[in-house]
Amino acid sequence: MSETLHSTLIRKLDQSGFLTDIDRATLMRLTPRSRPVAARVDLIVEGDRPEYVHVVLDGFACRYKILAGGKRQIMALLVPGDFCDLHVAILGEMDHCIGTLTPCTVAQVPRRTIEELTDHHPRINRALWWATLTDEGVLREWLANVGQREAIQQLAHLFCELHLRLLSVGLADADGYDMPLRQPDLADILGLTSVHVNRVLQELRVAGLIVLRSRRLQIPNLAGLRAYCGFNPNYLHLTPRVGEAEVTLTPGA
Amino acid sequence: MSETLHSTLIRKLDQSGFLTDIDRATLMRLTPRSRPVAARVDLIVEGDRPEYVHVVLDGFACRYKILAGGKRQIMALLVPGDFCDLHVAILGEMDHCIGTLTPCTVAQVPRRTIEELTDHHPRINRALWWATLTDEGVLREWLANVGQREAIQQLAHLFCELHLRLLSVGLADADGYDMPLRQPDLADILGLTSVHVNRVLQELRVAGLIVLRSRRLQIPNLAGLRAYCGFNPNYLHLTPRVGEAEVTLTPGA
DNA sequence: CGCTGTATTGACCTCCTTCAAATGCGGTGG
DNA sequence: CCACCGCATTTGAAGGAGGTCAATACAGCG
């Protein structure tokens, strides 16, 4: 199921709209080196200064921090195509951890290779900027989600976001996708307890907004779910063609 | 009080450690154009495609979003030296608003100038990357703050962060700084109500952790405040010299 | 000295947490 | 095919952090 570094990376960076054939050829010359990683394994921990930048080829990983008190906050979901740690190419030391949530395939690119790309290939540099800035857009939306929305709308919003992100990499279809995250993972994304996530999931089911069983999320009424949480996909900066079929933006409850 | 674009920008980007004299000379050739902006005024609103990148020279501004329901989440504080919208040079359309919180002086740099810098000046490019990635680090910490900490520790953490950030631009001293934010602003940063911020501020005062009156925040016991909220400054990626005098990292309560 | 905006207080409410136990489910071995 | 194990989900009861609404106090300022 897992794809190559080349196809994954090119599909991802092509979404920026900056690449030319020359750039794609440059990316094709990268020497892929990938490895399987089990679920719930750390790829990088806070304080590391890794020599490689990681790209997820298959599975779900996440950025997270453990705070004093032992609570975990997940600060990003990393799905196939996402860079785990472009940061370290610039900042040196990691200020958070990266771990798998499901079994993953992960590719490694030497830090020097990234530096070479940003220094000498302006359009690839811009495409990498684009990837970083869209990540930041997602992060901002998550902050708004956790800070302002009620639990039930938080969950609905997360499901809407994942739907579009997975669509853009061919891992979802119009009305659903595989949802391998467990309830405690969802809880640590949203700043809730897993108990409350459980109760709220049931509310969403009863409202007919989702069908979630055996690790598969079905969305019977996409427009309804989006309206319910006030979902506006602009922060993902996707090309218009990705799953924009019938976005109805009625202000949510 | 407001400084020039040149000195502000160079001080900021120099923190990355990437600039040479040549780069600084390049930055000196920028033609500054700055303007005063009153408090509570929008510089850019969601959906804009501005032709200028803004830099705060004086005062406090913020990134924010208004969600369906009218609630405001502040997603970043912009203090002197901070870029408001490097994003637009790459992403085109803004996915959030930027507004002043206090009276500000703001400089404008044409979008094309930024593109020219990122394309042809590798070390300035990296310095801009550094600025963006540290912003992202702050955003992650805010998410963890809002998602996992109790209100009183959230406030303490915010005060610790601001202390270091303002120290790094010469706007704080060892034991305090000017705090122009009103309680509703603090509330929208932390995902709380202003009523609750008020009550929690009093708790911090009673605990002897802060003295806050007439827009001035005093921190009588910095190590104590940091320990109280488990503050770890690593995410700011500051050079060691900035205010690291006596960071004591005892895990917070 | 009154005006305006911010800070403060009180009473009540509810969303979410906590703790602990029970249920369900996918796999495995007998 | 069934019994059993380990894991995730589900449920219940009770408590607490923070929200809501509305009134009051206060500070800076013309």
Coordinates of C-alpha atoms (C1' of nucleotides) in Angstrom, one line a residue:
Chain A
M1 CA 0.0 0.0 0.0
S2 CA 2.9 2.3 0.8
E3 CA 4.1 4.5 -2.1
T4 CA 7.6 5.7 -2.9
L5 CA 9.2 8.7 -1.5
H6 CA 9.3 10.2 -5.0
S7 CA 5.7 10.0 -5.9
T8 CA 4.6 11.0 -2.4
L9 CA 6.8 14.0 -2.2
I10 CA 6.1 15.2 -5.7
R11 CA 2.3 14.9 -5.1
K12 CA 2.6 16.8 -1.9
L13 CA 4.8 19.6 -3.2
D14 CA 3.0 19.9 -6.5
Q15 CA 0.0 21.1 -4.5
S16 CA 1.9 24.3 -4.0
G17 CA 1.7 25.1 -7.7
F18 CA 5.4 26.2 -7.8
L19 CA 7.1 23.1 -9.3
T20 CA 8.3 22.7 -12.9
D21 CA 9.4 19.6 -14.6
I22 CA 13.0 20.5 -13.8
D23 CA 12.1 20.6 -10.1
R24 CA 10.3 17.3 -10.3
A25 CA 13.3 15.8 -12.0
T26 CA 15.5 17.2 -9.2
L27 CA 13.2 15.5 -6.6
M28 CA 13.4 12.2 -8.5
R29 CA 17.1 12.2 -8.0
L30 CA 16.7 11.9 -4.2
T31 CA 17.9 8.5 -3.0
P32 CA 15.0 7.1 -1.1
R33 CA 15.6 5.3 2.2
S34 CA 12.6 4.2 4.0
R35 CA 11.7 2.0 6.9
P36 CA 8.7 0.5 8.6
V37 CA 7.9 1.7 12.1
A38 CA 5.5 0.0 14.5
A39 CA 2.5 1.9 16.1
R40 CA 3.2 4.0 19.1
V41 CA 6.9 4.4 18.6
D42 CA 8.8 7.7 18.8
L43 CA 10.6 8.8 15.7
I44 CA 12.2 11.8 17.4
V45 CA 12.0 13.1 20.9
E46 CA 12.3 16.6 22.4
G47 CA 15.9 17.7 22.5
D48 CA 17.1 15.6 19.6
R49 CA 19.1 17.1 16.8
P50 CA 18.4 14.5 14.1
E51 CA 20.5 14.3 10.9
Y52 CA 17.5 13.2 8.9
V53 CA 14.2 14.9 7.9
H54 CA 11.4 12.3 8.0
V55 CA 8.5 12.0 5.5
V56 CA 5.5 9.8 6.3
L57 CA 4.8 7.5 3.4
D58 CA 2.1 5.4 5.0
G59 CA 0.2 5.4 8.3
F60 CA -0.6 8.2 10.8
A61 CA 2.0 9.9 13.0
C62 CA 1.8 13.0 15.2
R63 CA 3.6 15.8 16.8
Y64 CA 3.1 15.9 20.6
K65 CA 4.4 17.2 23.9
I66 CA 4.2 15.8 27.3
L67 CA 3.7 18.5 29.8
A68 CA 4.6 18.7 33.5
G69 CA 1.9 16.5 35.0
G70 CA 2.1 13.9 32.3
K71 CA -0.6 15.2 30.0
R72 CA -0.1 14.8 26.3
Q73 CA -1.1 17.3 23.8
I74 CA -1.0 16.3 20.1
M75 CA -0.2 19.3 18.1
A76 CA -0.4 17.9 14.6
L77 CA -1.4 14.8 12.7
L78 CA 1.0 13.7 10.1
V79 CA -0.5 11.8 7.2
P80 CA 1.2 10.4 4.1
G81 CA 3.1 13.1 2.4
D82 CA 3.7 15.2 5.5
F83 CA 7.1 16.3 6.7
C84 CA 7.8 15.4 10.3
D85 CA 10.6 17.7 11.0
L86 CA 11.6 20.2 8.4
H87 CA 12.3 22.4 11.5
V88 CA 15.5 20.7 12.4
A89 CA 17.1 21.6 9.1
I90 CA 16.9 25.1 10.3
L91 CA 16.4 25.2 14.1
G92 CA 18.7 22.5 15.1
E93 CA 17.0 21.2 18.2
M94 CA 13.5 19.7 18.4
D95 CA 11.1 21.4 20.8
H96 CA 8.6 18.5 20.6
C97 CA 8.3 14.8 20.0
I98 CA 7.2 12.9 16.9
G99 CA 5.7 9.5 17.3
T100 CA 3.6 7.0 15.2
L101 CA 0.0 6.4 16.0
T102 CA -0.4 3.5 13.7
P103 CA 2.1 1.3 11.9
C104 CA 3.9 3.6 9.5
T105 CA 6.4 3.6 6.6
V106 CA 8.7 6.6 7.0
A107 CA 11.3 7.9 4.5
Q108 CA 14.5 9.7 5.6
V109 CA 16.1 12.6 3.8
P110 CA 19.5 13.9 5.0
R111 CA 19.3 17.3 6.5
R112 CA 22.1 18.4 4.1
T113 CA 19.9 17.4 1.1
I114 CA 17.1 19.7 2.4
E115 CA 19.6 22.6 2.8
E116 CA 20.9 22.0 -0.7
L117 CA 17.3 22.2 -2.0
T118 CA 16.3 25.3 -0.2
D119 CA 19.6 27.1 -1.1
H120 CA 19.8 26.3 -4.8
H121 CA 16.3 25.5 -6.1
P122 CA 14.1 28.5 -5.5
R123 CA 10.8 26.9 -6.6
I124 CA 11.4 23.8 -4.4
N125 CA 12.3 26.2 -1.7
R126 CA 9.0 27.9 -2.1
A127 CA 7.1 24.6 -2.3
L128 CA 8.7 23.7 1.1
W129 CA 7.7 27.1 2.4
W130 CA 4.2 26.4 1.2
A131 CA 4.2 23.0 3.0
T132 CA 5.4 24.6 6.3
L133 CA 2.9 27.5 6.1
T134 CA -0.1 25.3 5.4
D135 CA 1.0 23.2 8.5
E136 CA 1.0 26.5 10.4
G137 CA -2.5 27.2 9.1
V138 CA -3.7 23.9 10.4
L139 CA -2.1 24.6 13.7
R140 CA -3.9 27.9 14.0
E141 CA -7.2 26.3 13.3
W142 CA -6.6 23.7 15.9
L143 CA -5.9 26.4 18.4
A144 CA -9.2 28.1 17.6
N145 CA -10.9 24.7 17.7
V146 CA -9.6 23.9 21.2
G147 CA -9.9 27.4 22.5
Q148 CA -13.4 28.3 21.3
R149 CA -15.6 25.4 20.2
E150 CA -17.6 23.0 22.3
A151 CA -16.5 19.4 22.3
I152 CA -19.0 18.2 19.8
Q153 CA -18.1 20.8 17.3
Q154 CA -14.4 20.2 17.9
L155 CA -14.8 16.6 16.9
A156 CA -17.0 17.4 13.9
H157 CA -14.4 19.9 12.8
L158 CA -11.5 17.5 13.1
F159 CA -13.4 14.9 11.0
C160 CA -14.1 17.5 8.3
E161 CA -10.5 18.5 8.2
L162 CA -9.2 15.0 8.0
H163 CA -11.7 14.2 5.3
L164 CA -10.2 16.9 3.0
R165 CA -6.6 16.2 3.9
L166 CA -7.0 12.5 3.2
L167 CA -8.9 13.2 0.0
S168 CA -6.0 15.3 -1.2
V169 CA -3.7 12.3 -0.9
G170 CA -6.2 9.8 -2.2
L171 CA -6.9 8.2 1.1
A172 CA -10.6 9.1 1.4
D173 CA -13.5 9.1 -0.8
A174 CA -16.5 11.4 -1.1
D175 CA -18.3 10.1 2.0
G176 CA -15.8 8.7 4.4
Y177 CA -12.3 7.3 5.2
D178 CA -10.5 4.9 7.4
M179 CA -10.1 6.3 10.9
P180 CA -7.4 4.4 12.8
L181 CA -7.2 6.8 15.7
R182 CA -8.3 5.6 19.1
Q183 CA -10.5 7.7 21.3
P184 CA -7.6 8.6 23.7
D185 CA -5.8 10.0 20.6
L186 CA -8.7 12.1 19.6
A187 CA -8.9 13.3 23.2
D188 CA -5.3 14.4 23.2
I189 CA -5.8 16.3 20.0
L190 CA -8.8 18.2 21.3
G191 CA -7.7 18.8 24.9
L192 CA -10.5 16.5 26.2
T193 CA -10.7 13.3 28.1
S194 CA -11.3 10.0 26.3
V195 CA -14.4 9.5 28.4
H196 CA -15.9 12.7 27.1
V197 CA -14.8 12.0 23.5
N198 CA -16.7 8.8 23.8
R199 CA -19.9 10.5 24.9
V200 CA -19.7 13.1 22.3
L201 CA -19.1 10.6 19.6
Q202 CA -22.3 9.0 20.5
E203 CA -24.1 12.4 20.3
L204 CA -22.7 12.8 16.7
R205 CA -24.0 9.3 15.9
V206 CA -27.4 9.9 17.3
A207 CA -27.6 13.2 15.4
G208 CA -26.9 11.2 12.2
L209 CA -23.8 13.2 11.4
I210 CA -21.4 10.3 11.4
V211 CA -21.3 6.6 11.3
L212 CA -18.2 5.2 13.0
R213 CA -17.5 1.6 13.4
S214 CA -14.7 -0.9 12.9
R215 CA -12.2 1.9 12.2
R216 CA -14.2 3.4 9.4
L217 CA -15.8 6.8 9.4
Q218 CA -18.7 7.4 7.2
I219 CA -20.1 10.9 6.7
P220 CA -23.7 10.5 5.4
N221 CA -24.3 14.2 5.0
L222 CA -21.1 16.1 4.5
A223 CA -22.7 19.5 4.0
G224 CA -24.6 18.9 7.2
L225 CA -21.5 18.0 9.2
R226 CA -19.6 21.1 7.9
A227 CA -22.4 23.4 8.6
Y228 CA -22.8 22.0 12.1
C229 CA -19.2 23.0 13.1
G230 CA -18.8 26.0 10.8
F231 CA -16.1 24.3 8.8
N232 CA -14.3 26.6 6.3
P233 CA -11.6 24.8 4.4
N234 CA -9.7 28.0 3.4
Y235 CA -6.9 27.4 5.9
L236 CA -5.8 24.2 4.2
H237 CA -4.9 26.1 1.1
L238 CA -5.8 23.3 -1.2
T239 CA -6.2 23.6 -4.9
P240 CA -9.9 24.1 -5.7
R241 CA -10.2 20.7 -7.4
V242 CA -9.8 18.8 -4.1
G243 CA -13.1 17.7 -2.8
E244 CA -14.7 21.0 -3.1
A245 CA -17.8 19.6 -4.7
E246 CA -20.5 20.9 -2.5
V247 CA -19.0 23.0 0.3
T248 CA -21.9 24.7 1.9
L249 CA -20.9 27.3 4.4
T250 CA -23.9 27.9 6.6
P251 CA -22.7 29.3 9.9
G252 CA -22.8 26.5 12.4
A253 CA -24.9 26.3 15.5
Chain B
M1 CA 10.2 55.1 21.0
S2 CA 9.6 53.4 17.7
E3 CA 12.7 52.2 15.9
T4 CA 13.6 51.9 12.2
L5 CA 12.7 49.0 10.0
H6 CA 16.4 48.4 9.5
S7 CA 17.4 48.1 13.1
T8 CA 14.3 46.1 14.1
L9 CA 14.6 43.7 11.2
I10 CA 18.3 43.1 11.6
R11 CA 18.0 42.6 15.3
K12 CA 15.2 40.1 14.8
L13 CA 16.9 38.1 12.0
D14 CA 20.3 38.2 13.6
Q15 CA 18.8 36.0 16.3
S16 CA 18.8 33.2 13.8
G17 CA 22.6 33.2 13.6
F18 CA 22.6 32.9 9.9
L19 CA 23.3 36.5 8.7
T20 CA 26.7 37.9 7.6
D21 CA 27.7 41.5 7.1
I22 CA 26.7 41.2 3.5
D23 CA 23.2 40.1 4.4
R24 CA 22.9 42.9 6.9
A25 CA 24.0 45.3 4.2
T26 CA 21.3 43.8 1.9
L27 CA 18.7 44.4 4.5
M28 CA 19.9 48.0 5.0
R29 CA 19.1 48.7 1.4
L30 CA 15.4 48.1 1.9
T31 CA 13.4 51.3 1.6
P32 CA 11.4 51.7 4.8
R33 CA 7.9 52.8 4.6
S34 CA 6.1 52.8 7.9
R35 CA 2.9 54.2 9.3
P36 CA 1.2 54.6 12.7
V37 CA -1.9 52.6 13.3
A38 CA -4.4 53.2 16.1
A39 CA -5.4 50.5 18.7
R40 CA -8.0 47.9 17.7
V41 CA -7.6 48.4 14.0
D42 CA -7.4 45.6 11.4
L43 CA -4.3 45.6 9.3
I44 CA -5.4 42.6 7.2
V45 CA -8.6 40.6 7.2
E46 CA -9.3 37.0 6.2
G47 CA -9.5 36.7 2.4
D48 CA -7.2 39.6 1.7
R49 CA -4.3 39.1 -0.8
P50 CA -2.1 42.0 0.4
E51 CA 0.7 43.3 -1.7
Y52 CA 2.8 44.2 1.4
V53 CA 4.3 42.2 4.2
H54 CA 4.0 44.0 7.5
V55 CA 6.5 44.2 10.3
V56 CA 5.6 45.5 13.7
L57 CA 8.0 48.3 14.8
D58 CA 6.2 49.4 17.9
G59 CA 3.2 48.3 19.9
F60 CA 1.3 44.9 20.1
A61 CA -0.7 43.4 17.3
C62 CA -2.2 39.9 17.0
R63 CA -3.4 37.2 14.6
Y64 CA -7.0 36.2 15.3
K65 CA -10.0 34.5 13.9
I66 CA -13.7 35.1 14.5
L67 CA -15.6 31.8 14.6
A68 CA -19.2 31.1 13.8
G69 CA -20.9 32.3 16.9
G70 CA -18.8 35.4 17.2
K71 CA -16.1 34.1 19.5
R72 CA -12.6 35.4 18.9
Q73 CA -9.5 33.3 19.2
I74 CA -6.1 35.2 19.2
M75 CA -3.6 32.9 17.7
A76 CA -0.4 34.9 18.0
L77 CA 0.9 38.0 19.7
L78 CA 3.0 40.2 17.4
V79 CA 5.5 42.3 19.2
P80 CA 8.1 44.6 17.7
G81 CA 10.3 42.8 15.2
D82 CA 7.6 40.2 14.3
F83 CA 6.4 39.6 10.8
C84 CA 2.6 39.9 10.4
D85 CA 2.1 38.0 7.2
L86 CA 5.1 36.4 5.6
H87 CA 2.5 33.8 4.6
V88 CA 1.0 35.9 1.9
A89 CA 4.3 36.1 0.0
I90 CA 3.8 32.3 -0.5
L91 CA 0.2 31.3 0.1
G92 CA -1.6 34.3 -1.5
E93 CA -4.7 34.5 0.5
M94 CA -4.9 35.2 4.2
D95 CA -6.7 32.5 6.3
H96 CA -7.0 34.8 9.4
C97 CA -7.1 38.4 10.4
I98 CA -4.4 40.7 11.8
G99 CA -5.2 43.6 14.0
T100 CA -3.6 45.9 16.5
L101 CA -4.2 45.6 20.2
T102 CA -2.4 48.8 21.1
P103 CA -1.4 51.8 19.0
C104 CA 1.3 50.5 16.7
T105 CA 3.9 51.6 14.2
V106 CA 4.0 49.2 11.3
A107 CA 6.4 48.9 8.4
Q108 CA 5.5 47.6 4.9
V109 CA 7.7 45.6 2.7
P110 CA 6.5 44.8 -0.8
R111 CA 5.8 41.2 -1.4
R112 CA 8.2 41.1 -4.4
T113 CA 11.0 42.3 -2.2
I114 CA 10.5 39.3 0.1
E115 CA 10.4 36.9 -2.9
E116 CA 13.6 38.5 -4.1
L117 CA 15.2 37.9 -0.8
T118 CA 14.1 34.3 -0.4
D119 CA 15.1 33.5 -4.0
H120 CA 18.6 35.1 -4.1
H121 CA 19.9 35.4 -0.6
P122 CA 20.2 31.9 0.9
R123 CA 21.2 33.1 4.4
I124 CA 18.4 35.6 4.6
N125 CA 16.1 32.9 3.3
R126 CA 17.2 30.7 6.2
A127 CA 16.8 33.6 8.6
L128 CA 13.2 34.1 7.4
W129 CA 12.6 30.3 7.8
W130 CA 14.0 30.6 11.3
A131 CA 11.5 33.4 12.1
T132 CA 8.6 31.4 10.7
L133 CA 9.5 28.2 12.4
T134 CA 9.9 29.8 15.8
D135 CA 6.5 31.4 15.3
E136 CA 5.3 27.9 14.7
G137 CA 7.0 26.7 17.9
V138 CA 5.1 29.4 19.9
L139 CA 1.9 28.3 18.3
R140 CA 2.4 24.7 19.3
E141 CA 3.1 25.8 22.9
W142 CA 0.0 27.8 22.9
L143 CA -2.0 24.8 21.7
A144 CA -0.6 22.8 24.6
N145 CA -1.3 25.6 27.0
V146 CA -4.9 25.9 26.0
G147 CA -5.5 22.2 25.6
Q148 CA -3.9 20.9 28.8
R149 CA -3.1 23.5 31.4
E150 CA -5.5 24.9 34.0
A151 CA -6.3 28.6 33.7
I152 CA -3.9 29.7 36.4
Q153 CA -1.0 28.0 34.8
Q154 CA -2.0 29.1 31.4
L155 CA -1.8 32.7 32.5
A156 CA 1.5 32.2 34.3
H157 CA 2.9 30.5 31.2
L158 CA 1.9 33.3 28.9
F159 CA 3.5 35.9 31.2
C160 CA 6.7 33.8 31.3
E161 CA 6.8 33.6 27.5
L162 CA 6.1 37.3 27.0
H163 CA 8.8 38.1 29.5
L164 CA 11.5 36.3 27.4
R165 CA 10.2 37.5 24.0
L166 CA 10.1 41.1 25.2
L167 CA 13.6 40.8 26.8
S168 CA 14.9 39.6 23.4
V169 CA 13.8 42.9 21.9
G170 CA 14.8 45.1 24.8
L171 CA 11.3 45.8 26.0
A172 CA 11.5 44.1 29.3
D173 CA 13.9 44.0 32.2
A174 CA 14.8 41.2 34.5
D175 CA 11.8 41.5 36.7
G176 CA 8.9 42.8 34.6
Y177 CA 7.6 44.6 31.6
D178 CA 4.7 46.8 30.4
M179 CA 1.6 44.8 29.8
P180 CA -0.8 46.7 27.7
L181 CA -3.2 43.8 27.1
R182 CA -6.7 44.1 28.6
Q183 CA -8.3 41.2 30.3
P184 CA -10.6 40.3 27.4
D185 CA -7.5 40.1 25.2
L186 CA -5.9 37.7 27.6
A187 CA -9.1 35.7 27.7
D188 CA -9.2 35.4 23.9
I189 CA -5.6 34.2 23.9
L190 CA -6.2 31.5 26.4
G191 CA -9.7 30.4 25.5
L192 CA -11.2 31.6 28.7
T193 CA -13.7 34.3 29.6
S194 CA -12.6 37.7 30.9
V195 CA -14.5 37.1 34.1
H196 CA -12.4 34.0 34.8
V197 CA -9.2 35.7 33.7
N198 CA -9.9 38.3 36.3
R199 CA -10.4 35.8 39.1
V200 CA -7.3 33.9 38.2
L201 CA -5.2 37.0 38.0
Q202 CA -6.2 37.6 41.6
E203 CA -5.1 34.2 42.6
L204 CA -1.7 34.8 41.0
R205 CA -1.5 38.1 42.9
V206 CA -2.4 36.4 46.2
A207 CA 0.1 33.7 45.6
G208 CA 2.7 36.4 45.3
L209 CA 3.7 35.3 41.8
I210 CA 2.8 38.6 40.0
V211 CA 2.2 42.2 40.7
L212 CA 0.0 43.7 38.0
R213 CA -1.2 47.3 38.2
S214 CA -1.4 50.3 35.9
R215 CA -0.4 48.3 32.9
R216 CA 2.9 47.1 34.4
L217 CA 3.6 43.5 35.2
Q218 CA 6.2 42.8 37.9
I219 CA 7.5 39.3 38.5
P220 CA 9.0 39.3 42.0
N221 CA 10.1 35.7 41.8
L222 CA 10.8 34.6 38.2
A223 CA 12.1 31.2 39.0
G224 CA 9.0 30.6 41.1
L225 CA 6.6 31.7 38.4
R226 CA 8.4 29.5 35.9
A227 CA 8.4 26.5 38.1
Y228 CA 4.7 27.0 38.9
C229 CA 3.6 26.5 35.3
G230 CA 6.4 24.2 34.1
F231 CA 7.8 26.8 31.8
N232 CA 10.5 25.5 29.4
P233 CA 11.8 28.2 27.0
N234 CA 13.3 25.8 24.5
Y235 CA 10.4 26.4 22.0
L236 CA 11.4 30.0 21.6
H237 CA 14.8 29.0 20.1
L238 CA 16.4 32.0 21.6
T239 CA 20.2 32.4 21.7
P240 CA 21.4 31.4 25.2
R241 CA 22.4 34.9 26.1
V242 CA 18.8 36.2 26.3
G243 CA 17.6 36.4 29.8
E244 CA 18.6 32.8 30.7
A245 CA 20.2 34.0 33.9
E246 CA 18.5 31.8 36.3
V247 CA 16.1 29.5 34.6
T248 CA 15.2 26.8 37.1
L249 CA 13.3 24.0 35.6
T250 CA 11.5 22.4 38.4
P251 CA 8.4 20.5 37.1
G252 CA 5.3 22.6 37.9
A253 CA 2.5 21.6 40.2
Chain C
dC1 C1' -16.6 66.3 38.5
dG2 C1' -19.0 63.6 35.5
dC3 C1' -17.9 60.3 31.5
dT4 C1' -16.3 56.2 29.6
dG5 C1' -14.1 52.0 29.5
dT6 C1' -12.1 48.5 32.2
dA7 C1' -11.9 45.7 36.3
dT8 C1' -14.3 43.3 40.0
dT9 C1' -17.9 40.7 42.4
dG10 C1' -21.9 37.5 43.2
dA11 C1' -25.1 33.9 42.3
dC12 C1' -26.1 30.2 39.6
dC13 C1' -25.4 26.9 36.0
dT14 C1' -23.2 23.3 32.9
dC15 C1' -19.8 21.2 30.4
dC16 C1' -16.4 18.4 31.2
dT17 C1' -13.6 15.6 34.4
dT18 C1' -12.6 11.9 37.6
dC19 C1' -12.6 7.4 39.2
dA20 C1' -14.0 2.9 38.7
dA21 C1' -16.4 -0.7 37.0
dA22 C1' -18.5 -3.2 33.0
dT23 C1' -19.1 -4.4 28.4
dG24 C1' -17.7 -5.5 23.9
dC25 C1' -14.5 -7.1 20.3
dG26 C1' -10.7 -9.1 17.6
dG27 C1' -7.6 -12.4 17.7
dT28 C1' -5.5 -17.0 19.4
dG29 C1' -5.1 -21.4 21.0
dG30 C1' -7.4 -25.5 22.6
Chain D
dC1 C1' -16.4 -23.8 17.5
dC2 C1' -15.7 -22.1 21.8
dA3 C1' -13.0 -20.2 25.8
dC4 C1' -10.2 -16.9 26.9
dC5 C1' -7.1 -12.9 26.7
dG6 C1' -5.8 -8.1 25.9
dC7 C1' -7.3 -4.0 24.4
dA8 C1' -10.6 -0.3 23.4
dT9 C1' -15.1 1.3 24.2
dT10 C1' -18.9 2.2 27.0
dT11 C1' -21.5 3.4 31.2
dG12 C1' -22.6 5.5 36.0
dA13 C1' -22.3 8.6 39.7
dA14 C1' -20.4 12.6 41.8
dG15 C1' -17.4 16.7 41.7
dG16 C1' -15.1 20.8 40.0
dA17 C1' -13.3 24.2 36.8
dG18 C1' -14.9 27.5 34.2
dG19 C1' -19.0 29.9 31.9
dT20 C1' -23.0 33.2 32.0
dC21 C1' -25.5 37.2 33.2
dA22 C1' -25.9 41.3 35.4
dA23 C1' -24.8 44.6 38.8
dT24 C1' -21.2 47.4 41.0
dA25 C1' -16.7 49.6 41.7
dC26 C1' -12.9 51.8 40.0
dA27 C1' -9.4 54.6 37.2
dG28 C1' -8.0 57.7 33.9
dC29 C1' -9.2 61.8 31.6
dG30 C1' -11.3 66.0 29.5

